[in-house]
Amino acid sequence: PVLLALAAIWTYFGLAVPLWEYWGDADAESFRFIFLSPRNIYNLFMQSAVIATLAVGITVVLLLGDIDLSAAATAGVCAALLGVLVLAGVPSPIACLIVMAVGIIMGTAQGLLVAYIGIPSFVVTLAGLLGFQGLMQKILPTGNLNVGDPFIRGFARVLLPDALGWALAITCIVVFAWLNLRKQTQRKARGLELDSNTAVWGQIAFFSVLMLATVTTLNAYRSVPLLIVLLMAITVVVGWVTTSTPYGRSIFSVGGNPESARRVGINVKRIRVSAFAIVGLMAAIGGIFGASRFGSVSYTAFAGGSLLLESIGAAVIGGTSLFGGRGSVWNAILGALVIGSLGNGLDLSGASAADKLMFSGAILLLAVAIDAVSRSGTSEG
């Protein structure tokens, strides 16, 4: 579904809207495929990067059947702390490490309350959302802080040589194919139901085309930005951990049936705490990426805006079940592109902020409905 949604959105805004404008106005200047232009695709990827970073972390918690409503606020606190540390003279690399550690601590603290105290994750992270929003306002009394440090800004500004971009694209394709084929082999060894070869190779083929087309388009405008490379590298690591390690299998087991996981010796509480720690780390990285891209930290860009709902929406639209036990961090990236493409396309077509919210809500509701229907069909079967 996420691939179909992405294809439909790109077709609509990239082809249908320009054609309609052309037919409505004979002026040839209106016949411009702005949405699919290299410049706009570049901007689209950069706009979606922070959403995708948070969505990858949120996916890990959703796989357990939990949720983290404080991810965007955590990102905001970490971004604000980063700005304060850099202005105080702390070396930028050390400041980044500090805020990542802070993000892990914030996530771990919430995970402990969920796992060991037994408070529902919705309640814990809702309290965290409110508390972290207040903390960010304390750190940023004026609501905005400029971040002009070259190291921090470099994440979004540094561009790779074209040849290196191609090499990384091919590497990502090989790793993605290896992960998918390895997953099939592991499922076969454990006697589990296998995905069809058509589906597996179809995913690999689509990902390959997407990566090659992406690099071609980005190189046509400027080049592949370092920020996108870092995001892909992080996704590869998290994807490998969640699909090809005993820890990752434990996450899926706990999300599918916590009691059964406990009976086979999995430390369910520890898995839960670690998952929230991962979300905290990803939120901190998202805060760093956001500060780099915007060149500043503001309350509305993180804790007070739509970042949280967009990130959760990206994970769910990507096919991660809200009930746990099913999902993929790679699909969360595609979900972020769906959210980003929708907002970008509506902006280009002159839609209002209200229209953007309604369209995003409709797509999110559709994704959740598809998930609920598919689970209902599976349980009845």
Coordinates of C-alpha atoms in Angstrom, one line a residue:
P1 CA 0.0 0.0 0.0
V2 CA 2.7 2.5 0.8
L3 CA 4.3 2.0 -2.6
L4 CA 1.0 2.5 -4.3
A5 CA 0.3 5.6 -2.2
L6 CA 3.7 7.1 -3.1
A7 CA 3.3 6.3 -6.8
A8 CA -0.2 7.8 -6.8
I9 CA 0.9 11.0 -5.1
W10 CA 3.9 11.5 -7.4
T11 CA 1.7 10.8 -10.5
Y12 CA -0.9 13.2 -9.4
F13 CA 1.3 16.1 -8.4
G14 CA 4.0 15.4 -11.0
L15 CA 1.8 14.8 -14.1
A16 CA -1.9 15.3 -13.5
V17 CA -1.8 18.7 -11.9
P18 CA 0.6 20.3 -14.5
L19 CA -1.6 18.8 -17.3
W20 CA -4.8 20.2 -15.8
E21 CA -3.1 23.6 -15.4
Y22 CA -2.0 23.5 -19.1
W23 CA -5.4 22.5 -20.4
G24 CA -7.0 25.3 -18.3
D25 CA -4.5 27.9 -19.4
A26 CA -3.0 27.7 -22.9
D27 CA 0.1 29.6 -21.8
A28 CA 3.0 27.2 -22.3
E29 CA 4.7 28.6 -19.2
S30 CA 2.2 26.7 -17.1
F31 CA 3.3 23.4 -18.6
R32 CA 6.1 22.8 -16.1
F33 CA 6.5 19.6 -14.2
I34 CA 7.8 21.4 -11.1
F35 CA 7.0 18.6 -8.6
L36 CA 9.3 16.1 -10.5
S37 CA 12.1 18.6 -11.1
P38 CA 15.5 17.7 -9.6
R39 CA 15.4 20.8 -7.4
N40 CA 12.1 19.9 -5.9
I41 CA 13.0 16.3 -5.4
Y42 CA 16.1 17.4 -3.6
N43 CA 14.0 19.7 -1.4
L44 CA 11.5 16.9 -0.8
F45 CA 14.2 14.5 0.5
M46 CA 15.6 17.2 2.8
Q47 CA 12.1 18.1 4.1
S48 CA 11.3 14.5 4.8
A49 CA 14.6 13.6 6.5
V50 CA 13.7 14.6 10.1
I51 CA 10.3 13.0 9.8
A52 CA 12.0 9.8 8.5
T53 CA 14.6 9.8 11.3
L54 CA 11.9 9.9 14.0
A55 CA 9.7 7.4 12.1
V56 CA 12.5 4.8 12.2
G57 CA 12.7 5.1 15.9
I58 CA 9.0 5.1 16.5
T59 CA 8.7 2.0 14.3
V60 CA 10.8 0.0 16.8
V61 CA 8.4 0.9 19.7
L62 CA 5.3 0.2 17.5
L63 CA 6.7 -3.3 16.8
L64 CA 6.2 -3.9 20.5
G65 CA 2.6 -2.7 20.4
D66 CA 3.6 0.4 22.4
I67 CA 3.7 4.1 21.2
D68 CA 5.9 7.1 21.9
L69 CA 4.1 10.4 21.8
S70 CA 7.1 12.3 23.2
A71 CA 9.5 11.7 20.3
A72 CA 9.1 15.1 18.7
A73 CA 9.4 16.9 22.0
T74 CA 12.5 14.8 22.8
A75 CA 14.0 15.9 19.5
G76 CA 13.2 19.5 20.4
V77 CA 14.8 19.3 23.8
C78 CA 17.9 17.7 22.3
A79 CA 18.1 20.3 19.5
A80 CA 17.7 23.1 21.9
L81 CA 20.4 21.7 24.2
L82 CA 22.7 21.3 21.2
G83 CA 22.3 24.9 20.4
V84 CA 23.0 26.0 23.9
L85 CA 26.1 23.8 24.3
V86 CA 27.6 25.0 21.0
L87 CA 27.0 28.6 22.0
A88 CA 28.6 27.9 25.3
G89 CA 31.8 26.8 23.5
V90 CA 31.5 23.1 23.7
P91 CA 33.1 21.4 20.6
S92 CA 30.4 20.5 18.2
P93 CA 31.2 16.7 17.9
I94 CA 31.1 16.5 21.7
A95 CA 27.9 18.4 21.9
C96 CA 26.3 16.0 19.4
L97 CA 27.4 13.0 21.6
I98 CA 26.1 14.7 24.7
V99 CA 22.6 15.3 23.2
M100 CA 22.5 11.7 21.9
A101 CA 23.2 10.5 25.4
V102 CA 20.5 12.8 26.7
G103 CA 18.1 11.4 24.2
I104 CA 18.9 7.8 25.3
I105 CA 18.4 8.8 28.9
M106 CA 15.0 10.4 28.2
G107 CA 13.8 7.4 26.3
T108 CA 15.2 4.9 28.8
A109 CA 13.4 6.8 31.7
Q110 CA 10.1 6.4 30.0
G111 CA 10.8 2.8 29.1
L112 CA 11.5 2.0 32.7
L113 CA 8.1 3.4 33.7
V114 CA 6.4 1.4 31.0
A115 CA 8.2 -1.9 31.6
Y116 CA 8.7 -2.0 35.4
I117 CA 6.0 0.2 36.8
G118 CA 3.4 -1.0 34.3
I119 CA 2.1 2.4 33.2
P120 CA 0.7 2.3 29.7
S121 CA 3.1 3.8 27.1
F122 CA 0.4 6.1 25.9
V123 CA 0.1 7.7 29.4
V124 CA 3.8 7.8 30.1
T125 CA 4.8 9.4 26.7
L126 CA 1.8 11.8 26.8
A127 CA 3.2 13.0 30.1
G128 CA 6.6 13.1 28.5
L129 CA 5.3 15.1 25.6
L130 CA 3.9 17.8 27.9
G131 CA 6.9 17.8 30.2
F132 CA 9.5 17.9 27.4
Q133 CA 7.5 20.7 25.7
G134 CA 7.9 22.7 28.9
L135 CA 11.5 21.8 29.2
M136 CA 12.2 23.0 25.7
Q137 CA 10.5 26.3 26.5
K138 CA 12.7 26.6 29.6
I139 CA 15.9 26.0 27.5
L140 CA 14.7 28.4 24.8
P141 CA 13.0 31.3 26.6
T142 CA 12.7 33.3 23.4
G143 CA 11.4 30.3 21.4
N144 CA 14.2 30.4 18.8
L145 CA 18.0 29.9 18.7
N146 CA 20.2 30.3 15.7
V147 CA 22.7 27.5 15.1
G148 CA 25.4 28.6 12.7
D149 CA 28.2 26.2 13.7
P150 CA 29.9 24.9 10.5
F151 CA 30.1 21.3 11.8
I152 CA 26.4 21.2 12.7
R153 CA 25.3 22.9 9.5
G154 CA 27.6 20.6 7.5
F155 CA 25.2 17.7 7.9
A156 CA 22.7 19.4 5.6
R157 CA 25.2 21.4 3.5
V158 CA 27.9 18.9 2.6
L159 CA 27.4 17.3 -0.7
L160 CA 29.0 14.1 -1.9
P161 CA 30.9 13.8 -5.2
D162 CA 28.7 12.2 -7.9
A163 CA 30.8 9.0 -8.1
L164 CA 30.6 8.5 -4.3
G165 CA 26.8 8.9 -4.5
W166 CA 26.6 6.2 -7.1
A167 CA 28.8 3.9 -5.0
L168 CA 26.6 4.4 -2.0
A169 CA 23.4 3.7 -4.0
I170 CA 24.8 0.4 -5.2
T171 CA 25.9 -0.5 -1.7
C172 CA 22.4 0.3 -0.3
I173 CA 20.9 -1.9 -3.0
V174 CA 23.2 -4.8 -2.2
V175 CA 22.6 -4.5 1.6
F176 CA 18.8 -4.3 1.1
A177 CA 18.8 -7.3 -1.1
W178 CA 20.9 -9.2 1.3
L179 CA 18.7 -8.4 4.3
N180 CA 15.6 -9.5 2.4
L181 CA 17.1 -12.7 1.2
R182 CA 18.6 -13.5 4.6
K183 CA 15.2 -12.9 6.2
Q184 CA 13.7 -15.5 3.8
T185 CA 16.5 -18.0 4.6
Q186 CA 16.0 -17.6 8.3
R187 CA 12.3 -18.0 8.1
K188 CA 12.7 -21.2 6.1
A189 CA 15.2 -22.5 8.6
R190 CA 12.7 -22.0 11.4
G191 CA 9.9 -23.5 9.4
L192 CA 7.9 -20.3 9.1
E193 CA 5.7 -19.2 6.2
L194 CA 7.8 -17.6 3.5
D195 CA 6.9 -14.5 1.4
S196 CA 6.5 -15.2 -2.2
N197 CA 9.6 -14.9 -4.4
T198 CA 7.7 -12.5 -6.6
A199 CA 7.1 -10.2 -3.6
V200 CA 10.6 -10.4 -2.3
W201 CA 12.3 -9.7 -5.7
G202 CA 9.6 -7.1 -6.5
Q203 CA 10.6 -5.2 -3.4
I204 CA 14.3 -5.5 -4.3
A205 CA 13.6 -4.3 -7.8
F206 CA 11.5 -1.4 -6.7
F207 CA 14.1 -0.3 -4.1
S208 CA 16.9 -0.6 -6.7
V209 CA 15.0 1.6 -9.2
L210 CA 14.1 4.1 -6.4
M211 CA 17.8 4.4 -5.3
L212 CA 19.2 4.7 -8.8
A213 CA 16.5 7.3 -9.8
T214 CA 17.1 9.2 -6.6
V215 CA 20.8 9.5 -7.1
T216 CA 20.3 10.4 -10.7
T217 CA 17.9 13.2 -9.8
L218 CA 19.9 14.5 -6.9
N219 CA 23.1 14.6 -9.0
A220 CA 21.1 16.5 -11.7
Y221 CA 20.4 19.4 -9.3
R222 CA 23.3 19.5 -6.8
S223 CA 24.4 16.1 -5.5
V224 CA 23.6 13.7 -2.7
P225 CA 23.6 15.5 0.6
L226 CA 25.5 14.0 3.6
L227 CA 22.3 14.2 5.7
I228 CA 20.5 11.7 3.4
V229 CA 23.5 9.4 3.5
L230 CA 23.6 9.4 7.3
L231 CA 19.9 8.7 7.4
M232 CA 20.2 5.7 5.0
A233 CA 23.2 4.4 7.0
I234 CA 21.2 4.6 10.3
T235 CA 18.3 2.9 8.6
V236 CA 20.5 0.1 7.3
V237 CA 21.8 -0.5 10.9
V238 CA 18.4 -0.4 12.5
G239 CA 16.9 -2.5 9.7
W240 CA 19.6 -5.1 10.2
V241 CA 19.2 -5.1 14.0
T242 CA 15.4 -5.6 13.8
T243 CA 15.4 -8.3 11.1
S244 CA 18.7 -10.2 11.3
T245 CA 19.6 -10.4 15.0
P246 CA 18.3 -12.3 18.0
Y247 CA 17.4 -9.0 19.6
G248 CA 15.3 -8.0 16.6
R249 CA 13.5 -11.3 16.6
S250 CA 12.8 -10.8 20.3
I251 CA 11.2 -7.4 19.4
F252 CA 8.8 -9.1 17.0
S253 CA 8.1 -11.9 19.4
V254 CA 7.2 -9.5 22.2
G255 CA 5.1 -7.5 19.9
G256 CA 3.3 -10.6 18.6
N257 CA 2.6 -12.2 21.9
P258 CA 4.4 -11.0 25.1
E259 CA 3.3 -13.9 27.2
S260 CA 4.7 -16.5 24.7
A261 CA 7.9 -14.5 24.4
R262 CA 8.3 -14.5 28.2
R263 CA 7.8 -18.3 28.3
V264 CA 10.6 -18.9 25.9
G265 CA 13.0 -16.9 28.0
I266 CA 12.9 -13.4 26.5
N267 CA 13.3 -10.6 29.0
V268 CA 10.3 -8.6 27.9
K269 CA 10.9 -5.7 30.3
R270 CA 14.4 -5.3 29.1
I271 CA 13.4 -5.4 25.4
R272 CA 10.8 -2.7 26.1
V273 CA 13.2 -0.4 27.9
S274 CA 15.8 -0.8 25.1
A275 CA 13.2 0.0 22.4
F276 CA 12.3 3.3 24.1
A277 CA 16.0 4.0 24.4
I278 CA 16.3 3.6 20.7
V279 CA 13.5 6.0 20.1
G280 CA 15.2 8.5 22.4
L281 CA 18.5 8.1 20.4
M282 CA 16.7 8.5 17.0
A283 CA 14.8 11.6 18.4
A284 CA 18.1 13.2 19.4
I285 CA 19.6 12.4 15.9
G286 CA 16.5 13.9 14.4
G287 CA 17.0 17.0 16.5
I288 CA 20.6 17.3 15.3
F289 CA 19.4 16.9 11.7
G290 CA 16.7 19.5 12.1
A291 CA 19.0 22.0 13.6
S292 CA 21.4 21.4 10.7
R293 CA 18.8 21.8 8.1
F294 CA 17.0 24.8 9.5
G295 CA 20.1 26.6 10.8
S296 CA 18.1 27.2 14.0
V297 CA 16.1 25.6 16.7
S298 CA 12.5 26.7 17.4
Y299 CA 9.6 25.4 19.5
T300 CA 7.2 25.3 16.5
A301 CA 9.6 23.3 14.3
F302 CA 9.8 20.5 16.9
A303 CA 7.7 20.1 20.0
G304 CA 5.0 22.6 19.1
G305 CA 4.4 21.7 15.4
S306 CA 3.1 18.7 13.4
L307 CA 6.4 16.7 13.5
L308 CA 5.1 14.1 16.0
L309 CA 1.9 13.3 14.1
E310 CA 3.8 13.3 10.8
S311 CA 6.4 10.9 12.2
I312 CA 3.8 8.5 13.7
G313 CA 1.9 8.8 10.5
A314 CA 4.9 7.9 8.4
A315 CA 5.5 4.7 10.5
V316 CA 1.9 3.6 10.2
I317 CA 1.5 4.5 6.6
G318 CA 4.7 2.5 6.0
G319 CA 2.7 -0.6 7.2
T320 CA 3.8 -0.9 10.8
S321 CA 1.0 -2.3 12.9
L322 CA -0.3 -0.3 15.8
F323 CA -1.0 -3.6 17.5
G324 CA 2.7 -4.8 17.3
G325 CA 4.5 -7.7 15.7
R326 CA 4.6 -6.3 12.1
G327 CA 6.4 -3.5 10.4
S328 CA 9.7 -2.4 8.8
V329 CA 11.9 0.6 9.3
W330 CA 12.5 0.7 5.5
N331 CA 8.8 1.2 5.0
A332 CA 8.9 3.9 7.5
I333 CA 11.2 5.8 5.2
L334 CA 8.7 5.4 2.4
G335 CA 5.9 6.5 4.7
A336 CA 7.9 9.7 5.5
L337 CA 8.2 10.3 1.7
V338 CA 4.4 9.9 1.4
I339 CA 3.9 12.5 4.1
G340 CA 6.5 14.8 2.7
S341 CA 5.3 14.4 -0.9
L342 CA 1.8 15.2 0.1
G343 CA 2.7 18.3 1.9
N344 CA 5.2 19.4 -0.8
G345 CA 2.7 18.8 -3.6
L346 CA -0.1 20.6 -1.8
D347 CA 2.3 23.6 -1.2
L348 CA 3.2 23.7 -4.9
S349 CA -0.5 23.6 -5.9
G350 CA -1.4 26.4 -3.6
A351 CA -3.4 24.4 -1.0
S352 CA -4.0 25.9 2.4
A353 CA -2.6 24.5 5.7
A354 CA -6.1 23.3 6.5
D355 CA -6.2 21.3 3.3
K356 CA -2.8 19.7 4.1
L357 CA -3.9 18.6 7.5
M358 CA -7.2 17.1 6.2
F359 CA -5.4 15.2 3.4
S360 CA -2.7 13.9 5.8
G361 CA -5.4 12.8 8.2
A362 CA -7.3 11.0 5.5
I363 CA -4.3 9.0 4.4
L364 CA -3.3 8.1 8.0
L365 CA -6.9 6.9 8.7
L366 CA -6.8 4.8 5.5
A367 CA -3.5 3.2 6.5
V368 CA -4.8 2.3 9.9
A369 CA -8.0 1.0 8.4
I370 CA -6.0 -1.2 6.0
D371 CA -4.0 -2.5 9.0
A372 CA -7.1 -3.3 11.0
V373 CA -8.8 -5.1 8.1
S374 CA -5.7 -7.1 7.3
R375 CA -5.4 -8.2 11.0
S376 CA -9.0 -9.1 11.1
G377 CA -8.7 -11.2 8.0
T378 CA -5.6 -12.9 9.4
S379 CA -7.3 -13.8 12.7
E380 CA -10.4 -15.1 11.0
G381 CA -8.2 -17.3 8.7

